[in-house]
Amino acid sequence: MRALITVGIAMVILPSFAYGYGEGADIPEGARVIHLLTNEARTNTKEALANCGEACSEGLDCHPEVLEPVYWDDDLFRAAQFHANMLNAINGSDKTPCMQHNSPCTLKSNAADRFPGRCDGTPGCACEGGKAECGTQGTTAGARVKMFAGSYSAENLASTSSTPYGAFMLWLHENAKGDGCEWSMNNGHRFNILGKSRRVGVGYTDAREGMYYGITAQDFDGIAPEETPALTAGAGYKEKGTLWFKAHYFSKTSAQKVSVTIDGVQTELVRTRGTDMNGVYGSNSIAEPPECAEYFFEATDQSGVVTRFPTTGVLLYACDHSWRDDHASGSDCSLHASGTMQKSLLGLFGILAGFLVCVRRRRRS
């Protein structure tokens, strides 16, 4: 859809302001990390499962050695975050949140349309009757996801006990208990991560006060995405106490250089897994940045084409949000423009364009 802005008798047609890849202040930092780790495991499944031992009783040859990545999907993210929020708001047992794939109530038919602006996913506004109880088998996982995304193939749930890395490893190295080389209730999380899905969304919640755990939800879909950027995922995170900045690259053309720029300082990354056309590039030698650091990744292929992640704005490390818009500061979408720009008609259009970007993101969030 195009936005029409009139100034006097002149009509100016501005291009549509679609989301760029990797954008979104509402995406939790932990969700970005789990997306990255998922694609890292898919670059070489044998290496990913090398330390799994007897828990991966199906054996390393059960999975294709190399898989294409799963791409982030905003609708699947909303479905996963909605479910994580709901489960985290309901007590399970022994100070743990509820853990189940079906919603613990029958969801209102417009729950997806109201999330998160008019309803944060908690039972009071999302459930018929305003109540939910752990163990109640209400709206199914498939029906819930299709309220948001229209299509669905699988879901993973985990308790967020410490770090995103820890939650992810609960899935990847779960104990298959002797099951064979096929999906089962014992190895299903790993098989979903290393399966044929092509898109994913991850919801992530920290433990609320008085509880031991939060909830992580991962929703998959097998339909190939329309947008397939060369940098599929990137994040800064702690892995067993070590700080990593990593990005995943996937393209028909080899990567010539992959880098991360943190607070204006660029560091070239080295390939830590996979190949030059399907690999993870990272560094564990970057000093812990100050609180709330800005960063972004760039990849240059052999033809000189540069891909940026996120497409616009910057990722944020150890902040209240995981991404900040180029056109807005904080959550109030305050606009910035130089004095010179403000005096020109072109500057006015720039400010209006930034405002429309902010409004669109608010409506979509």
mmCIF file of C-alpha atoms in Angstrom:
data_model
loop_
_atom_site.group_PDB
_atom_site.id
_atom_site.type_symbol
_atom_site.label_atom_id
_atom_site.label_comp_id
_atom_site.label_asym_id
_atom_site.label_seq_id
_atom_site.Cartn_x
_atom_site.Cartn_y
_atom_site.Cartn_z
ATOM 1 C CA MET A 1 0.000 0.000 0.000
ATOM 2 C CA ARG A 2 1.296 3.494 -0.804
ATOM 3 C CA ALA A 3 0.914 6.495 1.433
ATOM 4 C CA LEU A 4 -0.402 9.714 -0.156
ATOM 5 C CA ILE A 5 0.769 12.992 1.323
ATOM 6 C CA THR A 6 -0.425 16.342 -0.039
ATOM 7 C CA VAL A 7 1.445 19.622 0.434
ATOM 8 C CA GLY A 8 -0.454 22.550 -1.038
ATOM 9 C CA ILE A 9 -1.530 21.449 -4.538
ATOM 10 C CA ALA A 10 1.429 19.078 -5.028
ATOM 11 C CA MET A 11 0.861 15.414 -4.356
ATOM 12 C CA VAL A 12 3.852 13.309 -3.327
ATOM 13 C CA ILE A 13 3.736 9.511 -3.460
ATOM 14 C CA LEU A 14 6.017 7.908 -0.923
ATOM 15 C CA PRO A 15 7.075 4.264 -1.263
ATOM 16 C CA SER A 16 5.594 1.698 1.086
ATOM 17 C CA PHE A 17 7.596 1.213 4.277
ATOM 18 C CA ALA A 18 7.839 -2.535 4.722
ATOM 19 C CA TYR A 19 9.780 -4.174 7.483
ATOM 20 C CA GLY A 20 13.382 -4.923 6.703
ATOM 21 C CA TYR A 21 14.826 -8.261 7.728
ATOM 22 C CA GLY A 22 16.023 -8.518 11.336
ATOM 23 C CA GLU A 23 14.103 -5.476 12.499
ATOM 24 C CA GLY A 24 11.708 -5.276 15.433
ATOM 25 C CA ALA A 25 12.158 -3.843 18.914
ATOM 26 C CA ASP A 26 9.551 -6.273 20.244
ATOM 27 C CA ILE A 27 11.686 -9.316 19.400
ATOM 28 C CA PRO A 28 13.386 -10.457 22.650
ATOM 29 C CA GLU A 29 17.163 -10.729 22.578
ATOM 30 C CA GLY A 30 16.879 -14.381 23.627
ATOM 31 C CA ALA A 31 14.669 -15.137 20.626
ATOM 32 C CA ARG A 32 17.311 -13.780 18.249
ATOM 33 C CA VAL A 33 19.942 -15.969 19.902
ATOM 34 C CA ILE A 34 17.850 -19.132 19.553
ATOM 35 C CA HIS A 35 17.209 -18.391 15.869
ATOM 36 C CA LEU A 36 20.951 -18.039 15.307
ATOM 37 C CA LEU A 37 21.716 -21.266 17.189
ATOM 38 C CA THR A 38 19.080 -23.113 15.166
ATOM 39 C CA ASN A 39 20.708 -22.147 11.878
ATOM 40 C CA GLU A 40 24.162 -22.837 13.289
ATOM 41 C CA ALA A 41 23.111 -26.420 14.071
ATOM 42 C CA ARG A 42 21.729 -26.820 10.553
ATOM 43 C CA THR A 43 25.044 -25.856 8.878
ATOM 44 C CA ASN A 44 26.598 -29.128 10.098
ATOM 45 C CA THR A 45 24.419 -31.480 12.116
ATOM 46 C CA LYS A 46 27.252 -33.909 12.880
ATOM 47 C CA GLU A 47 29.247 -31.170 14.604
ATOM 48 C CA ALA A 48 26.135 -29.878 16.359
ATOM 49 C CA LEU A 49 25.414 -33.339 17.820
ATOM 50 C CA ALA A 50 29.018 -34.407 18.381
ATOM 51 C CA ASN A 51 28.768 -33.921 22.165
ATOM 52 C CA CYS A 52 25.244 -35.287 22.501
ATOM 53 C CA GLY A 53 26.457 -38.801 23.294
ATOM 54 C CA GLU A 54 23.956 -41.519 24.155
ATOM 55 C CA ALA A 55 21.129 -38.986 24.399
ATOM 56 C CA CYS A 56 21.164 -38.777 20.588
ATOM 57 C CA SER A 57 20.608 -42.505 20.316
ATOM 58 C CA GLU A 58 19.308 -42.226 16.749
ATOM 59 C CA GLY A 59 22.916 -41.604 15.712
ATOM 60 C CA LEU A 60 24.643 -38.826 13.789
ATOM 61 C CA ASP A 61 23.763 -40.305 10.391
ATOM 62 C CA CYS A 62 20.032 -40.043 11.044
ATOM 63 C CA HIS A 63 19.932 -36.375 10.026
ATOM 64 C CA PRO A 64 21.089 -34.764 6.774
ATOM 65 C CA GLU A 65 24.579 -33.447 7.437
ATOM 66 C CA VAL A 66 23.791 -30.007 5.980
ATOM 67 C CA LEU A 67 20.430 -28.232 5.916
ATOM 68 C CA GLU A 68 19.253 -24.935 4.498
ATOM 69 C CA PRO A 69 18.466 -22.319 7.153
ATOM 70 C CA VAL A 70 15.104 -21.439 8.598
ATOM 71 C CA TYR A 71 14.221 -17.791 8.027
ATOM 72 C CA TRP A 72 12.624 -15.500 10.571
ATOM 73 C CA ASP A 73 8.907 -14.916 10.125
ATOM 74 C CA ASP A 74 7.209 -12.101 12.042
ATOM 75 C CA ASP A 75 3.810 -13.826 12.104
ATOM 76 C CA LEU A 76 5.274 -17.041 13.524
ATOM 77 C CA PHE A 77 7.148 -14.907 16.051
ATOM 78 C CA ARG A 78 3.904 -13.292 17.188
ATOM 79 C CA ALA A 79 2.297 -16.718 17.557
ATOM 80 C CA ALA A 80 5.223 -18.018 19.605
ATOM 81 C CA GLN A 81 5.495 -14.913 21.785
ATOM 82 C CA PHE A 82 1.761 -14.934 22.451
ATOM 83 C CA HIS A 83 1.928 -18.535 23.678
ATOM 84 C CA ALA A 84 5.066 -17.920 25.758
ATOM 85 C CA ASN A 85 3.401 -14.927 27.425
ATOM 86 C CA MET A 86 0.264 -16.907 28.237
ATOM 87 C CA LEU A 87 2.064 -19.937 29.675
ATOM 88 C CA ASN A 88 4.425 -17.744 31.681
ATOM 89 C CA ALA A 89 1.448 -16.027 33.307
ATOM 90 C CA ILE A 90 -0.048 -19.314 34.588
ATOM 91 C CA ASN A 91 1.355 -21.404 37.417
ATOM 92 C CA GLY A 92 2.298 -24.999 36.737
ATOM 93 C CA SER A 93 3.729 -26.679 39.801
ATOM 94 C CA ASP A 94 6.524 -25.904 42.268
ATOM 95 C CA LYS A 95 7.002 -22.291 41.131
ATOM 96 C CA THR A 96 7.199 -23.209 37.468
ATOM 97 C CA PRO A 97 5.045 -21.822 34.657
ATOM 98 C CA CYS A 98 2.591 -23.926 32.707
ATOM 99 C CA MET A 99 4.160 -26.103 29.977
ATOM 100 C CA GLN A 100 1.828 -27.396 27.254
ATOM 101 C CA HIS A 101 1.340 -27.025 23.518
ATOM 102 C CA ASN A 102 -2.419 -26.511 23.551
ATOM 103 C CA SER A 103 -3.576 -23.209 24.969
ATOM 104 C CA PRO A 104 -4.867 -23.691 28.531
ATOM 105 C CA CYS A 105 -8.189 -22.133 27.487
ATOM 106 C CA THR A 106 -10.313 -21.533 24.416
ATOM 107 C CA LEU A 107 -8.841 -18.449 22.781
ATOM 108 C CA LYS A 108 -10.970 -15.540 21.688
ATOM 109 C CA SER A 109 -11.411 -15.504 17.928
ATOM 110 C CA ASN A 110 -9.745 -12.075 17.641
ATOM 111 C CA ALA A 111 -6.834 -12.837 20.003
ATOM 112 C CA ALA A 112 -4.245 -12.574 17.233
ATOM 113 C CA ASP A 113 -5.580 -9.231 16.010
ATOM 114 C CA ARG A 114 -5.370 -7.763 19.509
ATOM 115 C CA PHE A 115 -1.837 -8.984 20.319
ATOM 116 C CA PRO A 116 0.178 -7.287 21.694
ATOM 117 C CA GLY A 117 -1.249 -3.761 21.646
ATOM 118 C CA ARG A 118 -4.667 -4.463 23.180
ATOM 119 C CA CYS A 119 -3.870 -7.826 24.735
ATOM 120 C CA ASP A 120 -0.496 -9.108 25.916
ATOM 121 C CA GLY A 121 -1.506 -12.769 25.605
ATOM 122 C CA THR A 122 -2.422 -13.297 29.248
ATOM 123 C CA PRO A 123 -5.702 -15.105 30.041
ATOM 124 C CA GLY A 124 -7.674 -12.074 31.205
ATOM 125 C CA CYS A 125 -7.834 -10.618 27.709
ATOM 126 C CA ALA A 126 -7.002 -13.588 25.460
ATOM 127 C CA CYS A 127 -9.282 -16.366 26.780
ATOM 128 C CA GLU A 128 -13.018 -16.852 26.477
ATOM 129 C CA GLY A 129 -14.266 -16.127 29.980
ATOM 130 C CA GLY A 130 -10.984 -14.442 30.891
ATOM 131 C CA LYS A 131 -9.571 -17.470 32.727
ATOM 132 C CA ALA A 132 -7.136 -20.317 32.038
ATOM 133 C CA GLU A 133 -5.895 -23.290 34.030
ATOM 134 C CA CYS A 134 -2.781 -25.342 33.373
ATOM 135 C CA GLY A 135 -3.790 -28.794 32.139
ATOM 136 C CA THR A 136 -6.889 -27.558 30.365
ATOM 137 C CA GLN A 137 -6.621 -28.525 26.707
ATOM 138 C CA GLY A 138 -8.139 -25.588 24.877
ATOM 139 C CA THR A 139 -7.239 -24.228 21.450
ATOM 140 C CA THR A 140 -4.741 -26.565 19.784
ATOM 141 C CA ALA A 141 -1.229 -25.466 18.895
ATOM 142 C CA GLY A 142 -1.948 -25.726 15.185
ATOM 143 C CA ALA A 143 -5.172 -23.729 15.425
ATOM 144 C CA ARG A 144 -3.476 -21.072 17.551
ATOM 145 C CA VAL A 145 -0.521 -20.595 15.194
ATOM 146 C CA LYS A 146 -2.829 -20.430 12.190
ATOM 147 C CA MET A 147 -4.682 -17.553 13.854
ATOM 148 C CA PHE A 148 -1.448 -15.591 13.476
ATOM 149 C CA ALA A 149 0.421 -17.106 10.558
ATOM 150 C CA GLY A 150 -2.020 -19.128 8.477
ATOM 151 C CA SER A 151 0.299 -22.142 8.294
ATOM 152 C CA TYR A 152 2.147 -24.365 10.786
ATOM 153 C CA SER A 153 4.360 -27.469 10.889
ATOM 154 C CA ALA A 154 5.801 -27.910 14.415
ATOM 155 C CA GLU A 155 6.373 -26.335 17.821
ATOM 156 C CA ASN A 156 9.068 -26.597 20.491
ATOM 157 C CA LEU A 157 8.663 -25.501 24.114
ATOM 158 C CA ALA A 158 11.302 -25.195 26.812
ATOM 159 C CA SER A 159 11.652 -23.711 30.260
ATOM 160 C CA THR A 160 13.980 -20.723 30.190
ATOM 161 C CA SER A 161 16.169 -21.704 33.110
ATOM 162 C CA SER A 162 19.271 -19.589 32.650
ATOM 163 C CA THR A 163 20.309 -18.428 29.182
ATOM 164 C CA PRO A 164 18.967 -18.728 25.623
ATOM 165 C CA TYR A 165 21.886 -21.061 24.897
ATOM 166 C CA GLY A 166 20.843 -23.308 27.795
ATOM 167 C CA ALA A 167 17.229 -23.407 26.624
ATOM 168 C CA PHE A 168 18.289 -24.293 23.087
ATOM 169 C CA MET A 169 20.550 -27.123 24.232
ATOM 170 C CA LEU A 170 17.653 -28.645 26.182
ATOM 171 C CA TRP A 171 16.045 -29.183 22.792
ATOM 172 C CA LEU A 172 19.057 -30.112 20.705
ATOM 173 C CA HIS A 173 20.542 -32.665 23.117
ATOM 174 C CA GLU A 174 17.353 -34.073 24.616
ATOM 175 C CA ASN A 175 17.438 -37.760 25.535
ATOM 176 C CA ALA A 176 15.888 -39.833 22.745
ATOM 177 C CA LYS A 177 15.697 -42.897 25.049
ATOM 178 C CA GLY A 178 16.580 -45.371 22.348
ATOM 179 C CA ASP A 179 14.069 -44.246 19.736
ATOM 180 C CA GLY A 180 14.942 -45.002 16.139
ATOM 181 C CA CYS A 181 15.717 -42.726 13.223
ATOM 182 C CA GLU A 182 12.354 -40.980 13.108
ATOM 183 C CA TRP A 183 10.432 -38.294 14.955
ATOM 184 C CA SER A 184 9.047 -39.292 18.365
ATOM 185 C CA MET A 185 7.862 -37.643 21.553
ATOM 186 C CA ASN A 186 11.329 -38.272 23.006
ATOM 187 C CA ASN A 187 13.424 -36.705 20.268
ATOM 188 C CA GLY A 188 10.867 -34.411 18.623
ATOM 189 C CA HIS A 189 12.497 -31.121 19.624
ATOM 190 C CA ARG A 190 15.776 -32.065 17.948
ATOM 191 C CA PHE A 191 13.994 -33.416 14.884
ATOM 192 C CA ASN A 192 12.022 -30.171 14.576
ATOM 193 C CA ILE A 193 15.219 -28.098 14.721
ATOM 194 C CA LEU A 194 16.893 -30.349 12.132
ATOM 195 C CA GLY A 195 13.780 -30.905 10.037
ATOM 196 C CA LYS A 196 12.408 -29.691 6.707
ATOM 197 C CA SER A 197 10.838 -26.450 7.979
ATOM 198 C CA ARG A 198 11.814 -23.257 6.177
ATOM 199 C CA ARG A 199 10.504 -20.494 8.452
ATOM 200 C CA VAL A 200 10.517 -19.961 12.216
ATOM 201 C CA GLY A 201 9.449 -17.586 14.952
ATOM 202 C CA VAL A 202 10.702 -17.688 18.542
ATOM 203 C CA GLY A 203 8.988 -16.356 21.666
ATOM 204 C CA TYR A 204 11.055 -15.801 24.811
ATOM 205 C CA THR A 205 10.120 -14.800 28.364
ATOM 206 C CA ASP A 206 12.228 -14.471 31.490
ATOM 207 C CA ALA A 207 11.062 -15.921 34.787
ATOM 208 C CA ARG A 208 8.540 -13.703 36.513
ATOM 209 C CA GLU A 209 8.982 -12.795 40.159
ATOM 210 C CA GLY A 210 8.764 -15.771 42.483
ATOM 211 C CA MET A 211 9.118 -18.346 39.688
ATOM 212 C CA TYR A 212 12.058 -20.543 38.736
ATOM 213 C CA TYR A 213 11.664 -20.472 34.974
ATOM 214 C CA GLY A 214 10.340 -18.531 32.023
ATOM 215 C CA ILE A 215 9.074 -19.981 28.737
ATOM 216 C CA THR A 216 10.658 -20.285 25.300
ATOM 217 C CA ALA A 217 8.459 -21.196 22.311
ATOM 218 C CA GLN A 218 9.592 -21.988 18.771
ATOM 219 C CA ASP A 219 7.021 -22.243 15.967
ATOM 220 C CA PHE A 220 7.948 -23.655 12.537
ATOM 221 C CA ASP A 221 6.417 -23.697 9.071
ATOM 222 C CA GLY A 222 7.458 -25.680 6.004
ATOM 223 C CA ILE A 223 6.545 -23.077 3.375
ATOM 224 C CA ALA A 224 9.591 -21.415 1.817
ATOM 225 C CA PRO A 225 9.844 -17.654 2.467
ATOM 226 C CA GLU A 226 9.778 -15.029 -0.252
ATOM 227 C CA GLU A 227 12.662 -13.120 1.349
ATOM 228 C CA THR A 228 15.974 -14.986 1.664
ATOM 229 C CA PRO A 229 18.712 -12.517 2.666
ATOM 230 C CA ALA A 230 22.317 -13.717 2.751
ATOM 231 C CA LEU A 231 22.563 -12.999 6.480
ATOM 232 C CA THR A 232 19.756 -15.019 8.053
ATOM 233 C CA ALA A 233 20.420 -14.388 11.747
ATOM 234 C CA GLY A 234 22.846 -12.683 14.104
ATOM 235 C CA ALA A 235 23.225 -12.042 17.819
ATOM 236 C CA GLY A 236 25.550 -11.376 20.708
ATOM 237 C CA TYR A 237 25.181 -13.861 23.563
ATOM 238 C CA LYS A 238 26.902 -15.775 26.355
ATOM 239 C CA GLU A 239 27.769 -19.450 25.792
ATOM 240 C CA LYS A 240 29.021 -21.126 28.976
ATOM 241 C CA GLY A 241 30.289 -17.761 30.194
ATOM 242 C CA THR A 242 32.011 -16.823 26.925
ATOM 243 C CA LEU A 243 30.723 -13.827 24.983
ATOM 244 C CA TRP A 244 30.124 -14.517 21.285
ATOM 245 C CA PHE A 245 29.028 -12.303 18.432
ATOM 246 C CA LYS A 246 27.895 -14.524 15.567
ATOM 247 C CA ALA A 247 26.035 -14.291 12.275
ATOM 248 C CA HIS A 248 24.843 -16.960 9.855
ATOM 249 C CA TYR A 249 25.534 -16.549 6.121
ATOM 250 C CA PHE A 250 23.733 -18.493 3.392
ATOM 251 C CA SER A 251 24.005 -17.730 -0.319
ATOM 252 C CA LYS A 252 24.844 -19.220 -3.713
ATOM 253 C CA THR A 253 27.928 -16.968 -3.661
ATOM 254 C CA SER A 254 30.712 -17.464 -1.114
ATOM 255 C CA ALA A 255 31.264 -14.933 1.636
ATOM 256 C CA GLN A 256 34.367 -12.806 1.159
ATOM 257 C CA LYS A 257 34.083 -11.017 4.498
ATOM 258 C CA VAL A 258 31.681 -11.030 7.454
ATOM 259 C CA SER A 259 32.004 -8.443 10.209
ATOM 260 C CA VAL A 260 30.300 -7.020 13.269
ATOM 261 C CA THR A 261 30.371 -3.332 14.154
ATOM 262 C CA ILE A 262 29.909 -2.632 17.862
ATOM 263 C CA ASP A 263 29.553 0.994 18.959
ATOM 264 C CA GLY A 264 31.279 2.084 15.770
ATOM 265 C CA VAL A 265 34.197 -0.372 15.937
ATOM 266 C CA GLN A 266 34.281 -3.018 13.217
ATOM 267 C CA THR A 267 35.667 -6.522 13.845
ATOM 268 C CA GLU A 268 36.068 -9.108 11.101
ATOM 269 C CA LEU A 269 34.572 -12.478 12.022
ATOM 270 C CA VAL A 270 35.963 -15.923 11.240
ATOM 271 C CA ARG A 271 34.001 -18.944 10.103
ATOM 272 C CA THR A 272 33.364 -21.227 13.080
ATOM 273 C CA ARG A 273 31.107 -23.816 11.415
ATOM 274 C CA GLY A 274 29.885 -24.756 7.958
ATOM 275 C CA THR A 275 31.159 -23.480 4.612
ATOM 276 C CA ASP A 276 31.711 -20.133 2.902
ATOM 277 C CA MET A 277 28.254 -20.442 1.346
ATOM 278 C CA ASN A 278 26.440 -21.822 4.411
ATOM 279 C CA GLY A 279 28.309 -21.020 7.573
ATOM 280 C CA VAL A 280 28.423 -19.242 10.906
ATOM 281 C CA TYR A 281 30.959 -16.471 11.412
ATOM 282 C CA GLY A 282 31.852 -15.280 14.876
ATOM 283 C CA SER A 283 34.293 -13.953 17.427
ATOM 284 C CA ASN A 284 34.734 -14.787 21.104
ATOM 285 C CA SER A 285 37.593 -12.323 21.648
ATOM 286 C CA ILE A 286 35.558 -9.102 21.770
ATOM 287 C CA ALA A 287 35.659 -7.427 25.173
ATOM 288 C CA GLU A 288 32.389 -7.160 27.061
ATOM 289 C CA PRO A 289 30.835 -3.952 25.719
ATOM 290 C CA PRO A 290 29.343 -1.328 28.008
ATOM 291 C CA GLU A 291 25.724 -1.617 28.995
ATOM 292 C CA CYS A 292 23.362 -1.247 26.043
ATOM 293 C CA ALA A 293 25.782 -1.481 23.135
ATOM 294 C CA GLU A 294 24.751 -0.959 19.508
ATOM 295 C CA TYR A 295 25.832 -3.439 16.852
ATOM 296 C CA PHE A 296 25.114 -4.767 13.371
ATOM 297 C CA PHE A 297 26.547 -7.371 10.999
ATOM 298 C CA GLU A 298 27.667 -7.036 7.395
ATOM 299 C CA ALA A 299 28.599 -9.667 4.809
ATOM 300 C CA THR A 300 30.352 -9.066 1.501
ATOM 301 C CA ASP A 301 30.176 -11.810 -1.122
ATOM 302 C CA GLN A 302 32.710 -12.569 -3.867
ATOM 303 C CA SER A 303 30.907 -10.194 -6.227
ATOM 304 C CA GLY A 304 31.167 -7.316 -3.758
ATOM 305 C CA VAL A 305 27.487 -7.335 -2.816
ATOM 306 C CA VAL A 306 27.007 -6.253 0.812
ATOM 307 C CA THR A 307 24.199 -7.587 3.024
ATOM 308 C CA ARG A 308 23.417 -5.973 6.350
ATOM 309 C CA PHE A 309 21.737 -7.514 9.407
ATOM 310 C CA PRO A 310 19.490 -5.990 10.524
ATOM 311 C CA THR A 311 18.451 -4.315 7.272
ATOM 312 C CA THR A 312 18.089 -0.981 9.048
ATOM 313 C CA GLY A 313 18.653 0.285 12.557
ATOM 314 C CA VAL A 314 20.908 -1.456 15.055
ATOM 315 C CA LEU A 315 20.751 -4.473 17.303
ATOM 316 C CA LEU A 316 21.146 -3.778 21.014
ATOM 317 C CA TYR A 317 23.165 -5.882 23.440
ATOM 318 C CA ALA A 318 22.126 -5.967 27.132
ATOM 319 C CA CYS A 319 19.381 -3.357 26.697
ATOM 320 C CA ASP A 320 15.661 -3.122 27.378
ATOM 321 C CA HIS A 321 15.012 -3.898 23.697
ATOM 322 C CA SER A 322 16.918 -5.857 21.059
ATOM 323 C CA TRP A 323 16.669 -3.385 18.144
ATOM 324 C CA ARG A 324 16.372 0.356 17.595
ATOM 325 C CA ASP A 325 14.965 2.112 14.563
ATOM 326 C CA ASP A 326 17.026 4.575 12.536
ATOM 327 C CA HIS A 327 14.083 6.990 12.644
ATOM 328 C CA ALA A 328 13.115 6.674 16.304
ATOM 329 C CA SER A 329 14.655 6.848 19.728
ATOM 330 C CA GLY A 330 13.329 4.609 22.477
ATOM 331 C CA SER A 331 9.729 3.451 22.605
ATOM 332 C CA ASP A 332 8.117 6.844 21.992
ATOM 333 C CA CYS A 333 9.261 7.042 18.345
ATOM 334 C CA SER A 334 10.745 10.531 18.763
ATOM 335 C CA LEU A 335 11.950 11.786 15.390
ATOM 336 C CA HIS A 336 15.398 13.164 14.616
ATOM 337 C CA ALA A 337 16.425 15.537 11.826
ATOM 338 C CA SER A 338 19.132 18.134 11.384
ATOM 339 C CA GLY A 339 18.278 21.825 11.462
ATOM 340 C CA THR A 340 19.167 22.149 7.792
ATOM 341 C CA MET A 341 16.871 19.295 6.827
ATOM 342 C CA GLN A 342 14.026 20.720 8.833
ATOM 343 C CA LYS A 343 14.204 23.926 6.798
ATOM 344 C CA SER A 344 13.787 22.108 3.499
ATOM 345 C CA LEU A 345 10.768 20.503 1.895
ATOM 346 C CA LEU A 346 12.810 17.359 1.396
ATOM 347 C CA GLY A 347 13.569 17.322 5.094
ATOM 348 C CA LEU A 348 9.858 17.588 5.844
ATOM 349 C CA PHE A 349 9.199 14.539 3.689
ATOM 350 C CA GLY A 350 11.967 12.686 5.520
ATOM 351 C CA ILE A 351 10.400 13.457 8.878
ATOM 352 C CA LEU A 352 6.959 12.394 7.638
ATOM 353 C CA ALA A 353 8.437 9.197 6.221
ATOM 354 C CA GLY A 354 10.049 8.406 9.563
ATOM 355 C CA PHE A 355 6.745 9.028 11.294
ATOM 356 C CA LEU A 356 4.947 6.632 8.957
ATOM 357 C CA VAL A 357 7.570 3.946 9.593
ATOM 358 C CA CYS A 358 7.058 4.358 13.321
ATOM 359 C CA VAL A 359 3.260 4.219 13.014
ATOM 360 C CA ARG A 360 3.394 1.127 10.847
ATOM 361 C CA ARG A 361 5.607 -0.686 13.307
ATOM 362 C CA ARG A 362 3.345 0.252 16.177
ATOM 363 C CA ARG A 363 0.302 -1.065 14.344
ATOM 364 C CA ARG A 364 2.046 -4.262 13.420
ATOM 365 C CA SER A 365 3.510 -4.852 16.879
#
